[in-house]
PDB file of C-alpha atoms and ligand atoms in Angstrom:
ATOM      1  CA  UNK A1051     -23.891 -33.934  15.486  1.00  0.00           C
ATOM      2  CA  UNK A1052     -22.202 -30.512  15.568  1.00  0.00           C
ATOM      3  CA  UNK A1053     -24.074 -27.852  13.627  1.00  0.00           C
ATOM      4  CA  UNK A1054     -22.464 -26.257  10.583  1.00  0.00           C
ATOM      5  CA  UNK A1055     -21.195 -22.751  11.437  1.00  0.00           C
ATOM      6  CA  UNK A1056     -22.680 -19.929   9.328  1.00  0.00           C
ATOM      7  CA  UNK A1057     -20.457 -18.415   6.614  1.00  0.00           C
ATOM      8  CA  UNK A1058     -18.210 -15.475   7.537  1.00  0.00           C
ATOM      9  CA  UNK A1059     -18.012 -12.482   5.161  1.00  0.00           C
ATOM     10  CA  UNK A1060     -15.182  -9.980   5.174  1.00  0.00           C
ATOM     11  CA  UNK A1061     -13.654  -7.266   3.037  1.00  0.00           C
ATOM     12  CA  UNK A1062     -10.028  -7.231   1.938  1.00  0.00           C
ATOM     13  CA  UNK A1063      -9.049  -3.603   1.276  1.00  0.00           C
ATOM     14  CA  UNK A1064      -6.249  -2.636  -1.133  1.00  0.00           C
ATOM     15  CA  UNK A1065      -3.260  -0.490  -0.102  1.00  0.00           C
ATOM     16  CA  UNK A1066      -1.235   2.168  -1.771  1.00  0.00           C
ATOM     17  CA  UNK A1067       2.339   3.071  -0.859  1.00  0.00           C
ATOM     18  CA  UNK A1068       2.940   6.654   0.199  1.00  0.00           C
ATOM     19  CA  UNK A1069       6.630   6.781  -0.642  1.00  0.00           C
ATOM     20  CA  UNK A1070       8.683   3.639  -1.168  1.00  0.00           C
ATOM     21  CA  UNK A1071      12.453   3.616  -0.826  1.00  0.00           C
ATOM     22  CA  UNK A1072      14.560   0.515  -1.376  1.00  0.00           C
ATOM     23  CA  UNK A1073      17.383   1.040   1.073  1.00  0.00           C
ATOM     24  CA  UNK A1074      19.453  -2.158   0.916  1.00  0.00           C
ATOM     25  CA  UNK A1075      19.915  -5.624  -0.471  1.00  0.00           C
ATOM     26  CA  UNK A1076      19.769  -8.536   1.965  1.00  0.00           C
ATOM     27  CA  UNK A1077      21.484 -11.882   1.922  1.00  0.00           C
ATOM     28  CA  UNK A1078      18.147 -13.772   1.890  1.00  0.00           C
ATOM     29  CA  UNK A1079      17.140 -12.552  -1.586  1.00  0.00           C
ATOM     30  CA  UNK A1080      14.925  -9.750  -0.275  1.00  0.00           C
ATOM     31  CA  UNK A1081      15.461  -6.009  -0.036  1.00  0.00           C
ATOM     32  CA  UNK A1082      15.197  -3.575   2.858  1.00  0.00           C
ATOM     33  CA  UNK A1083      12.478  -1.034   2.243  1.00  0.00           C
ATOM     34  CA  UNK A1084      10.966   2.002   3.904  1.00  0.00           C
ATOM     35  CA  UNK A1085       7.364   2.868   3.029  1.00  0.00           C
ATOM     36  CA  UNK A1086       4.018   3.927   4.405  1.00  0.00           C
ATOM     37  CA  UNK A1087       1.124   1.597   3.611  1.00  0.00           C
ATOM     38  CA  UNK A1088      -2.305   3.221   3.420  1.00  0.00           C
ATOM     39  CA  UNK A1089      -5.741   1.668   2.708  1.00  0.00           C
ATOM     40  CA  UNK A1090      -8.053   2.901  -0.041  1.00  0.00           C
ATOM     41  CA  UNK A1091     -11.726   2.251  -0.650  1.00  0.00           C
ATOM     42  CA  UNK A1092     -11.269  -0.645  -3.032  1.00  0.00           C
ATOM     43  CA  UNK A1093     -11.833  -4.137  -1.743  1.00  0.00           C
ATOM     44  CA  UNK A1094     -12.355  -7.786  -2.556  1.00  0.00           C
ATOM     45  CA  UNK A1095     -15.304  -9.525  -0.904  1.00  0.00           C
ATOM     46  CA  UNK A1096     -14.424 -12.776   0.771  1.00  0.00           C
ATOM     47  CA  UNK A1097     -16.865 -15.367   2.099  1.00  0.00           C
ATOM     48  CA  UNK A1098     -15.670 -18.335   4.119  1.00  0.00           C
ATOM     49  CA  UNK A1099     -17.995 -21.361   4.064  1.00  0.00           C
ATOM     50  CA  UNK A1100     -17.466 -24.316   6.390  1.00  0.00           C
ATOM     51  CA  UNK A1101     -16.479 -27.344   4.330  1.00  0.00           C
ATOM     52  CA  UNK A1102     -14.653 -30.684   4.514  1.00  0.00           C
ATOM     53  CA  UNK A1103     -11.859 -29.629   2.180  1.00  0.00           C
ATOM     54  CA  UNK A1104      -9.939 -26.420   1.442  1.00  0.00           C
ATOM     55  CA  UNK A1105     -11.148 -24.979  -1.869  1.00  0.00           C
ATOM     56  CA  UNK A1106     -10.952 -21.506  -3.428  1.00  0.00           C
ATOM     57  CA  UNK A1107     -13.006 -19.879  -6.145  1.00  0.00           C
ATOM     58  CA  UNK A1108     -12.412 -16.397  -7.588  1.00  0.00           C
ATOM     59  CA  UNK A1109     -14.560 -14.352  -9.960  1.00  0.00           C
ATOM     60  CA  UNK A1110     -11.561 -12.996 -11.893  1.00  0.00           C
ATOM     61  CA  UNK A1111     -10.156 -15.351 -14.524  1.00  0.00           C
ATOM     62  CA  UNK A1112      -6.768 -13.601 -14.110  1.00  0.00           C
ATOM     63  CA  UNK A1113      -6.612 -14.844 -10.517  1.00  0.00           C
ATOM     64  CA  UNK A1114      -6.179 -18.587 -10.024  1.00  0.00           C
ATOM     65  CA  UNK A1115      -8.860 -20.580  -8.236  1.00  0.00           C
ATOM     66  CA  UNK A1116      -7.855 -23.700  -6.299  1.00  0.00           C
ATOM     67  CA  UNK A1117      -4.456 -24.547  -4.875  1.00  0.00           C
ATOM     68  CA  UNK A1118      -2.524 -21.864  -6.771  1.00  0.00           C
ATOM     69  CA  UNK A1119      -4.393 -19.124  -4.921  1.00  0.00           C
ATOM     70  CA  UNK A1120      -2.529 -17.563  -1.979  1.00  0.00           C
ATOM     71  CA  UNK A1121      -5.701 -17.960   0.140  1.00  0.00           C
ATOM     72  CA  UNK A1122      -5.416 -21.723  -0.238  1.00  0.00           C
ATOM     73  CA  UNK A1123      -1.898 -21.560   1.204  1.00  0.00           C
ATOM     74  CA  UNK A1124      -3.156 -19.302   4.019  1.00  0.00           C
ATOM     75  CA  UNK A1125      -5.889 -21.768   5.018  1.00  0.00           C
ATOM     76  CA  UNK A1126      -3.527 -24.724   4.816  1.00  0.00           C
ATOM     77  CA  UNK A1127      -0.884 -22.994   6.971  1.00  0.00           C
ATOM     78  CA  UNK A1128      -3.492 -22.068   9.518  1.00  0.00           C
ATOM     79  CA  UNK A1129      -4.883 -25.591   9.709  1.00  0.00           C
ATOM     80  CA  UNK A1130      -1.384 -26.987  10.243  1.00  0.00           C
ATOM     81  CA  UNK A1131      -0.544 -24.368  12.847  1.00  0.00           C
ATOM     82  CA  UNK A1132      -3.782 -25.102  14.709  1.00  0.00           C
ATOM     83  CA  UNK A1133      -2.869 -28.776  14.538  1.00  0.00           C
ATOM     84  CA  UNK A1134      -6.336 -29.812  13.513  1.00  0.00           C
ATOM     85  CA  UNK A1135      -5.858 -33.429  12.618  1.00  0.00           C
ATOM     86  CA  UNK A1136      -7.450 -36.869  12.465  1.00  0.00           C
ATOM     87  CA  UNK A1137     -11.174 -37.103  12.263  1.00  0.00           C
ATOM     88  CA  UNK A1138     -11.567 -33.358  12.606  1.00  0.00           C
ATOM     89  CA  UNK A1139     -10.081 -32.019   9.377  1.00  0.00           C
ATOM     90  CA  UNK A1140     -11.950 -28.793   9.013  1.00  0.00           C
ATOM     91  CA  UNK A1141     -11.935 -27.305   5.585  1.00  0.00           C
ATOM     92  CA  UNK A1142     -13.229 -24.114   4.099  1.00  0.00           C
ATOM     93  CA  UNK A1143     -14.604 -23.022   0.780  1.00  0.00           C
ATOM     94  CA  UNK A1144     -13.242 -19.517   0.079  1.00  0.00           C
ATOM     95  CA  UNK A1145     -15.301 -17.453  -2.359  1.00  0.00           C
ATOM     96  CA  UNK A1146     -13.472 -14.308  -3.561  1.00  0.00           C
ATOM     97  CA  UNK A1147     -15.255 -11.569  -5.477  1.00  0.00           C
ATOM     98  CA  UNK A1148     -12.256  -9.837  -7.006  1.00  0.00           C
ATOM     99  CA  UNK A1149     -12.185  -6.084  -7.588  1.00  0.00           C
ATOM    100  CA  UNK A1150      -8.572  -5.248  -6.796  1.00  0.00           C
ATOM    101  CA  UNK A1151      -6.517  -5.415 -10.009  1.00  0.00           C
ATOM    102  CA  UNK A1152      -3.738  -8.029  -9.914  1.00  0.00           C
ATOM    103  CA  UNK A1153       0.040  -7.437 -10.217  1.00  0.00           C
ATOM    104  CA  UNK A1154      -0.810  -3.783  -9.883  1.00  0.00           C
ATOM    105  CA  UNK A1155       1.039  -2.652  -6.741  1.00  0.00           C
ATOM    106  CA  UNK A1156      -2.087  -2.737  -4.578  1.00  0.00           C
ATOM    107  CA  UNK A1157      -1.422  -5.843  -2.475  1.00  0.00           C
ATOM    108  CA  UNK A1158      -4.627  -7.559  -3.609  1.00  0.00           C
ATOM    109  CA  UNK A1159      -3.487 -11.152  -3.076  1.00  0.00           C
ATOM    110  CA  UNK A1160      -1.808 -10.210   0.212  1.00  0.00           C
ATOM    111  CA  UNK A1161      -4.990  -8.497   1.445  1.00  0.00           C
ATOM    112  CA  UNK A1162      -7.046 -11.593   0.609  1.00  0.00           C
ATOM    113  CA  UNK A1163      -4.598 -13.902   2.388  1.00  0.00           C
ATOM    114  CA  UNK A1164      -4.590 -11.677   5.485  1.00  0.00           C
ATOM    115  CA  UNK A1165      -8.409 -11.642   5.518  1.00  0.00           C
ATOM    116  CA  UNK A1166      -8.382 -15.445   5.567  1.00  0.00           C
ATOM    117  CA  UNK A1167      -5.840 -15.526   8.418  1.00  0.00           C
ATOM    118  CA  UNK A1168      -7.898 -13.030  10.388  1.00  0.00           C
ATOM    119  CA  UNK A1169     -11.321 -14.631   9.935  1.00  0.00           C
ATOM    120  CA  UNK A1170     -10.808 -18.345   9.461  1.00  0.00           C
ATOM    121  CA  UNK A1171      -9.904 -19.247  13.067  1.00  0.00           C
ATOM    122  CA  UNK A1172     -13.380 -18.070  14.146  1.00  0.00           C
ATOM    123  CA  UNK A1173     -15.069 -20.256  11.511  1.00  0.00           C
ATOM    124  CA  UNK A1174     -13.152 -23.206  12.932  1.00  0.00           C
ATOM    125  CA  UNK A1175     -13.994 -22.174  16.501  1.00  0.00           C
ATOM    126  CA  UNK A1176     -10.334 -21.473  17.285  1.00  0.00           C
ATOM    127  CA  UNK A1177      -8.075 -18.530  18.009  1.00  0.00           C
ATOM    128  CA  UNK A1178      -4.364 -17.869  17.684  1.00  0.00           C
ATOM    129  CA  UNK A1179      -2.125 -15.283  19.383  1.00  0.00           C
ATOM    130  CA  UNK A1180      -1.498 -12.171  17.267  1.00  0.00           C
ATOM    131  CA  UNK A1181       2.263 -12.918  17.026  1.00  0.00           C
ATOM    132  CA  UNK A1182       1.615 -16.395  15.616  1.00  0.00           C
ATOM    133  CA  UNK A1183      -0.763 -14.971  13.025  1.00  0.00           C
ATOM    134  CA  UNK A1184       1.801 -12.371  11.981  1.00  0.00           C
ATOM    135  CA  UNK A1185       4.479 -15.057  11.598  1.00  0.00           C
ATOM    136  CA  UNK A1186       2.148 -17.020   9.318  1.00  0.00           C
ATOM    137  CA  UNK A1187       1.410 -13.817   7.409  1.00  0.00           C
ATOM    138  CA  UNK A1188       5.099 -13.172   6.677  1.00  0.00           C
ATOM    139  CA  UNK A1189       5.446 -16.766   5.487  1.00  0.00           C
ATOM    140  CA  UNK A1190       2.889 -15.940   2.803  1.00  0.00           C
ATOM    141  CA  UNK A1191       4.483 -12.724   1.507  1.00  0.00           C
ATOM    142  CA  UNK A1192       6.241  -9.520   2.513  1.00  0.00           C
ATOM    143  CA  UNK A1193       3.079  -7.378   2.305  1.00  0.00           C
ATOM    144  CA  UNK A1194       0.747  -9.762   4.147  1.00  0.00           C
ATOM    145  CA  UNK A1195       1.706  -8.697   7.730  1.00  0.00           C
ATOM    146  CA  UNK A1196       0.600  -5.103   7.023  1.00  0.00           C
ATOM    147  CA  UNK A1197      -2.919  -6.276   6.179  1.00  0.00           C
ATOM    148  CA  UNK A1198      -3.261  -7.922   9.607  1.00  0.00           C
ATOM    149  CA  UNK A1199      -3.982  -4.426  11.018  1.00  0.00           C
ATOM    150  CA  UNK A1200      -6.421  -1.735   9.871  1.00  0.00           C
ATOM    151  CA  UNK A1201      -4.588   1.588  10.129  1.00  0.00           C
ATOM    152  CA  UNK A1202      -1.841   3.041   7.960  1.00  0.00           C
ATOM    153  CA  UNK A1203       1.649   1.868   8.867  1.00  0.00           C
ATOM    154  CA  UNK A1204       5.301   2.743   8.471  1.00  0.00           C
ATOM    155  CA  UNK A1205       6.873  -0.420   7.049  1.00  0.00           C
ATOM    156  CA  UNK A1206      10.553  -1.341   7.254  1.00  0.00           C
ATOM    157  CA  UNK A1207      12.648  -4.504   6.875  1.00  0.00           C
ATOM    158  CA  UNK A1208      10.972  -6.588   4.164  1.00  0.00           C
ATOM    159  CA  UNK A1209       7.838  -4.609   4.983  1.00  0.00           C
ATOM    160  CA  UNK A1210       7.014  -6.640   8.100  1.00  0.00           C
ATOM    161  CA  UNK A1211       8.490  -4.306  10.716  1.00  0.00           C
ATOM    162  CA  UNK A1212       5.394  -2.188  11.186  1.00  0.00           C
ATOM    163  CA  UNK A1213       4.424   0.854  13.185  1.00  0.00           C
ATOM    164  CA  UNK A1214       0.710   1.499  12.784  1.00  0.00           C
ATOM    165  CA  UNK A1215      -0.673   5.023  13.006  1.00  0.00           C
ATOM    166  CA  UNK A1216      -3.832   6.874  12.039  1.00  0.00           C
ATOM    167  CA  UNK A1217      -3.389   8.949   8.891  1.00  0.00           C
ATOM    168  CA  UNK A1218      -6.249  11.152   7.762  1.00  0.00           C
ATOM    169  CA  UNK A1219      -5.869  11.981   4.057  1.00  0.00           C
ATOM    170  CA  UNK A1220      -7.912  15.137   3.409  1.00  0.00           C
ATOM    171  CA  UNK A1221      -7.887  14.574  -0.369  1.00  0.00           C
ATOM    172  CA  UNK A1222      -9.860  12.428  -2.777  1.00  0.00           C
ATOM    173  CA  UNK A1223      -7.559   9.694  -4.078  1.00  0.00           C
ATOM    174  CA  UNK A1224      -7.897   8.743  -7.725  1.00  0.00           C
ATOM    175  CA  UNK A1225      -6.399   5.358  -8.507  1.00  0.00           C
ATOM    176  CA  UNK A1226      -5.774   4.245 -12.066  1.00  0.00           C
ATOM    177  CA  UNK A1227      -4.527   0.847 -13.208  1.00  0.00           C
ATOM    178  CA  UNK A1228      -3.441   0.808 -16.842  1.00  0.00           C
ATOM    179  CA  UNK A1229      -3.366  -2.521 -18.717  1.00  0.00           C
ATOM    180  CA  UNK A1230       0.187  -3.337 -17.621  1.00  0.00           C
ATOM    181  CA  UNK A1231       1.219  -6.035 -15.146  1.00  0.00           C
ATOM    182  CA  UNK A1232       4.527  -5.643 -13.344  1.00  0.00           C
ATOM    183  CA  UNK A1233       6.263  -8.556 -11.632  1.00  0.00           C
ATOM    184  CA  UNK A1234       7.491  -7.493  -8.194  1.00  0.00           C
ATOM    185  CA  UNK A1235      10.551  -9.691  -8.554  1.00  0.00           C
ATOM    186  CA  UNK A1236      11.451  -8.081 -11.881  1.00  0.00           C
ATOM    187  CA  UNK A1237      10.980  -4.592 -10.423  1.00  0.00           C
ATOM    188  CA  UNK A1238      13.325  -5.321  -7.512  1.00  0.00           C
ATOM    189  CA  UNK A1239      15.925  -6.691  -9.937  1.00  0.00           C
ATOM    190  CA  UNK A1240      16.018  -3.272 -11.639  1.00  0.00           C
ATOM    191  CA  UNK A1241      16.754  -1.294  -8.476  1.00  0.00           C
ATOM    192  CA  UNK A1242      20.091  -0.149  -7.134  1.00  0.00           C
ATOM    193  CA  UNK A1243      19.339   0.249  -3.423  1.00  0.00           C
ATOM    194  CA  UNK A1244      20.234   3.555  -1.837  1.00  0.00           C
ATOM    195  CA  UNK A1245      20.823   3.837   1.901  1.00  0.00           C
ATOM    196  CA  UNK A1246      18.563   6.418   3.531  1.00  0.00           C
ATOM    197  CA  UNK A1247      19.809   9.983   3.723  1.00  0.00           C
ATOM    198  CA  UNK A1248      17.144  12.468   4.686  1.00  0.00           C
ATOM    199  CA  UNK A1249      15.034   9.611   6.014  1.00  0.00           C
ATOM    200  CA  UNK A1250      17.562   9.263   8.794  1.00  0.00           C
ATOM    201  CA  UNK A1251      16.483  12.594  10.212  1.00  0.00           C
ATOM    202  CA  UNK A1252      12.798  12.387   9.483  1.00  0.00           C
ATOM    203  CA  UNK A1253      10.953   9.238   8.553  1.00  0.00           C
ATOM    204  CA  UNK A1254       8.088   9.029   6.104  1.00  0.00           C
ATOM    205  CA  UNK A1255       5.543   8.840   8.874  1.00  0.00           C
ATOM    206  CA  UNK A1256       6.643  12.160  10.369  1.00  0.00           C
ATOM    207  CA  UNK A1257       6.598  13.767   6.926  1.00  0.00           C
ATOM    208  CA  UNK A1258       3.037  12.557   6.370  1.00  0.00           C
ATOM    209  CA  UNK A1259       1.767  13.515   9.809  1.00  0.00           C
ATOM    210  CA  UNK A1260       3.319  16.960   9.458  1.00  0.00           C
ATOM    211  CA  UNK A1261       2.611  17.571   5.800  1.00  0.00           C
ATOM    212  CA  UNK A1262      -0.342  15.531   4.563  1.00  0.00           C
ATOM    213  CA  UNK A1263      -2.174  18.766   3.714  1.00  0.00           C
ATOM    214  CA  UNK A1264       0.878  20.284   2.034  1.00  0.00           C
ATOM    215  CA  UNK A1265       1.217  18.913  -1.519  1.00  0.00           C
ATOM    216  CA  UNK A1266       4.585  20.634  -2.050  1.00  0.00           C
ATOM    217  CA  UNK A1267       6.045  18.799   0.905  1.00  0.00           C
ATOM    218  CA  UNK A1268       4.573  15.518  -0.363  1.00  0.00           C
ATOM    219  CA  UNK A1269       6.048  16.067  -3.829  1.00  0.00           C
ATOM    220  CA  UNK A1270       9.435  16.749  -2.275  1.00  0.00           C
ATOM    221  CA  UNK A1271       9.540  13.846   0.184  1.00  0.00           C
ATOM    222  CA  UNK A1272       7.401  11.012  -1.151  1.00  0.00           C
ATOM    223  CA  UNK A1273       9.537   9.150  -3.651  1.00  0.00           C
ATOM    224  CA  UNK A1274       8.826   5.720  -5.082  1.00  0.00           C
ATOM    225  CA  UNK A1275      12.124   4.159  -6.194  1.00  0.00           C
ATOM    226  CA  UNK A1276      10.271   1.811  -8.554  1.00  0.00           C
ATOM    227  CA  UNK A1277       9.012   4.647 -10.750  1.00  0.00           C
ATOM    228  CA  UNK A1278      12.236   5.046 -12.770  1.00  0.00           C
ATOM    229  CA  UNK A1279      12.637   1.438 -13.904  1.00  0.00           C
ATOM    230  CA  UNK A1280       8.898   0.888 -14.430  1.00  0.00           C
ATOM    231  CA  UNK A1281       8.392   4.156 -16.352  1.00  0.00           C
ATOM    232  CA  UNK A1282      11.364   3.264 -18.546  1.00  0.00           C
ATOM    233  CA  UNK A1283       9.972  -0.176 -19.372  1.00  0.00           C
ATOM    234  CA  UNK A1284       6.299   0.871 -19.540  1.00  0.00           C
ATOM    235  CA  UNK A1285       5.906   4.495 -20.713  1.00  0.00           C
ATOM    236  CA  UNK A1286       2.144   3.987 -20.432  1.00  0.00           C
ATOM    237  CA  UNK A1287       2.459   4.036 -16.647  1.00  0.00           C
ATOM    238  CA  UNK A1288       4.335   7.327 -16.749  1.00  0.00           C
ATOM    239  CA  UNK A1289       1.625   8.748 -19.006  1.00  0.00           C
ATOM    240  CA  UNK A1290      -1.008   7.992 -16.351  1.00  0.00           C
ATOM    241  CA  UNK A1291       0.925  10.004 -13.762  1.00  0.00           C
ATOM    242  CA  UNK A1292       1.388  12.842 -16.251  1.00  0.00           C
ATOM    243  CA  UNK A1293      -2.291  12.799 -17.136  1.00  0.00           C
ATOM    244  CA  UNK A1294      -3.246  13.139 -13.459  1.00  0.00           C
ATOM    245  CA  UNK A1295      -0.784  15.980 -12.876  1.00  0.00           C
ATOM    246  CA  UNK A1296      -2.066  17.784 -15.974  1.00  0.00           C
ATOM    247  CA  UNK A1297      -5.653  17.350 -14.793  1.00  0.00           C
ATOM    248  CA  UNK A1298      -5.245  18.888 -11.369  1.00  0.00           C
ATOM    249  CA  UNK A1299      -3.567  16.322  -9.102  1.00  0.00           C
ATOM    250  CA  UNK A1300      -1.861  17.995  -6.151  1.00  0.00           C
ATOM    251  CA  UNK A1301       0.418  15.001  -5.837  1.00  0.00           C
ATOM    252  CA  UNK A1302       0.673  11.748  -7.827  1.00  0.00           C
ATOM    253  CA  UNK A1303       2.784   8.620  -7.564  1.00  0.00           C
ATOM    254  CA  UNK A1304       2.971   5.012  -8.611  1.00  0.00           C
ATOM    255  CA  UNK A1305       1.978   2.501  -5.917  1.00  0.00           C
ATOM    256  CA  UNK A1306       4.352  -0.326  -4.960  1.00  0.00           C
ATOM    257  CA  UNK A1307       6.093  -1.800  -7.979  1.00  0.00           C
ATOM    258  CA  UNK A1308       3.231  -0.670 -10.213  1.00  0.00           C
ATOM    259  CA  UNK A1309       1.453  -0.476 -12.448  1.00  0.00           C
ATOM    260  CA  UNK A1310      -1.224   1.444 -10.524  1.00  0.00           C
ATOM    261  CA  UNK A1311      -0.830   5.199 -10.126  1.00  0.00           C
ATOM    262  CA  UNK A1312      -2.720   7.354  -7.636  1.00  0.00           C
ATOM    263  CA  UNK A1313      -3.256  11.073  -7.368  1.00  0.00           C
ATOM    264  CA  UNK A1314      -4.500  13.373  -4.606  1.00  0.00           C
ATOM    265  CA  UNK A1315      -7.271  15.810  -5.585  1.00  0.00           C
ATOM    266  CA  UNK A1316      -9.059  18.596  -3.721  1.00  0.00           C
ATOM    267  CA  UNK A1317     -12.374  16.721  -3.836  1.00  0.00           C
ATOM    268  CA  UNK A1318     -14.221  13.853  -5.442  1.00  0.00           C
ATOM    269  CA  UNK A1319     -15.483  15.988  -8.347  1.00  0.00           C
ATOM    270  CA  UNK A1320     -11.938  17.008  -9.278  1.00  0.00           C
ATOM    271  CA  UNK A1321     -10.874  13.341  -9.101  1.00  0.00           C
ATOM    272  CA  UNK A1322     -13.807  12.384 -11.346  1.00  0.00           C
ATOM    273  CA  UNK A1323     -12.797  14.970 -13.945  1.00  0.00           C
ATOM    274  CA  UNK A1324      -9.236  13.636 -13.989  1.00  0.00           C
ATOM    275  CA  UNK A1325     -10.543  10.055 -14.265  1.00  0.00           C
ATOM    276  CA  UNK A1326     -12.553  10.769 -17.425  1.00  0.00           C
ATOM    277  CA  UNK A1327      -9.673  10.797 -19.965  1.00  0.00           C
ATOM    278  CA  UNK A1328      -8.164   7.673 -18.378  1.00  0.00           C
ATOM    279  CA  UNK A1329     -11.497   5.844 -18.506  1.00  0.00           C
ATOM    280  CA  UNK A1330     -11.873   6.802 -22.150  1.00  0.00           C
ATOM    281  CA  UNK A1331      -8.720   4.707 -22.720  1.00  0.00           C
ATOM    282  CA  UNK A1332     -10.444   1.821 -20.894  1.00  0.00           C
ATOM    283  CA  UNK A1333      -8.072   2.069 -17.930  1.00  0.00           C
ATOM    284  CA  UNK A1334      -9.598   1.019 -14.607  1.00  0.00           C
ATOM    285  CA  UNK A1335     -10.139   3.852 -12.138  1.00  0.00           C
ATOM    286  CA  UNK A1336     -11.367   3.977  -8.530  1.00  0.00           C
ATOM    287  CA  UNK A1337     -11.997   6.985  -6.312  1.00  0.00           C
ATOM    288  CA  UNK A1338     -11.531   7.015  -2.539  1.00  0.00           C
ATOM    289  CA  UNK A1339     -13.287   9.952  -0.854  1.00  0.00           C
ATOM    290  CA  UNK A1340     -11.387  12.305   1.488  1.00  0.00           C
ATOM    291  CA  UNK A1341     -10.966  11.129   5.102  1.00  0.00           C
ATOM    292  CA  UNK A1342     -11.627   7.483   4.217  1.00  0.00           C
ATOM    293  CA  UNK A1343     -10.748   4.876   6.801  1.00  0.00           C
ATOM    294  CA  UNK A1344     -11.372   1.151   6.987  1.00  0.00           C
TER     295      UNK A1344
HETATM  296  O1  C5P B1169       7.445 -11.458  -0.372  1.00  0.00           O
HETATM  297  P1  C5P B1169       6.890 -11.540  -1.751  1.00  0.00           P
HETATM  298  O2  C5P B1169       6.541 -12.958  -2.154  1.00  0.00           O
HETATM  299  O3  C5P B1169       5.773 -10.603  -1.996  1.00  0.00           O
HETATM  300  O4  C5P B1169       8.043 -11.066  -2.725  1.00  0.00           O
HETATM  301  C1  C5P B1169       8.078 -11.318  -4.112  1.00  0.00           C
HETATM  302  C2  C5P B1169       9.476 -11.049  -4.613  1.00  0.00           C
HETATM  303  O5  C5P B1169       9.778  -9.659  -4.530  1.00  0.00           O
HETATM  304  C3  C5P B1169      10.570 -11.728  -3.805  1.00  0.00           C
HETATM  305  O6  C5P B1169      10.851 -13.013  -4.288  1.00  0.00           O
HETATM  306  C4  C5P B1169      11.753 -10.813  -3.981  1.00  0.00           C
HETATM  307  O7  C5P B1169      12.378 -11.062  -5.208  1.00  0.00           O
HETATM  308  C5  C5P B1169      11.105  -9.449  -4.092  1.00  0.00           C
HETATM  309  N1  C5P B1169      11.088  -8.711  -2.821  1.00  0.00           N
HETATM  310  C6  C5P B1169      12.286  -8.146  -2.366  1.00  0.00           C
HETATM  311  N2  C5P B1169      12.280  -7.434  -1.199  1.00  0.00           N
HETATM  312  C7  C5P B1169      11.129  -7.236  -0.497  1.00  0.00           C
HETATM  313  C8  C5P B1169       9.919  -7.781  -0.946  1.00  0.00           C
HETATM  314  C9  C5P B1169       9.938  -8.503  -2.118  1.00  0.00           C
HETATM  315  O8  C5P B1169      13.337  -8.301  -2.992  1.00  0.00           O
HETATM  316  N3  C5P B1169      11.163  -6.479   0.628  1.00  0.00           N
END
């Protein structure tokens, strides 16, 4: 009888968006975007246990366990793609210790799904070409392909046309998620896409590589098109950005379609000082030290 493979543990890191422009509306219901995805030191822990069936359990009651979880869909897609049938129906029990806030612009569910796609083939003693994995990833969501790699990336198209690059952020990053959940679909419905202007000459990646240490340049070039509609609907989110700017942020922005806001600070102590008033309101905060990389 074949022995049971040992469990596989992995981390699913959250992302922030450094700039996010919505540049066009497509005929398939999606929008064209231009953004830079960047990982922060905030992660869900995922453990994959060999099992007969596909089951999912999460520690956060706000995140569904079972079939409604995106990780369930990821495992199912993978099993079908690997064509593992009859007699050998490998399953997996996916245990997710959730830390990444949900519907918060941090790609938490997408990061979890990508972690499953990346690690599950090994548990089943299989492998898949990178291109096949990326196709499965896009089938799960527009942000999932980004999480199949580890570096920062310039993202275009739906977010799946990716150019990875190493970005060293020399600042401490304070992240704050106020008690507001924003539906991505709703946020897109509030946007009037604008074709790129300046981006034509210099893309976000070049701006970041040239100016990551220059907060004035970041303030000028890194725009998140979702801020206007989300700030209008949820003034609380705007107040988080204002609080960070008042308390010493060199640059601050909302991530994705919100509601999380991040700020760049000279060092971890400065980020901690800016976090204090937000924590006193019971908002969740996380600090990523300078030069962090996955
Ligand atoms: O791909 P995902 O499932 O994350 O997208 C959720 C929703 O966000 C889509 O149904 C669509 O309404 C919107 N969306 C979009 N353009 C994108 C990504 C998402 O319009 N590039």
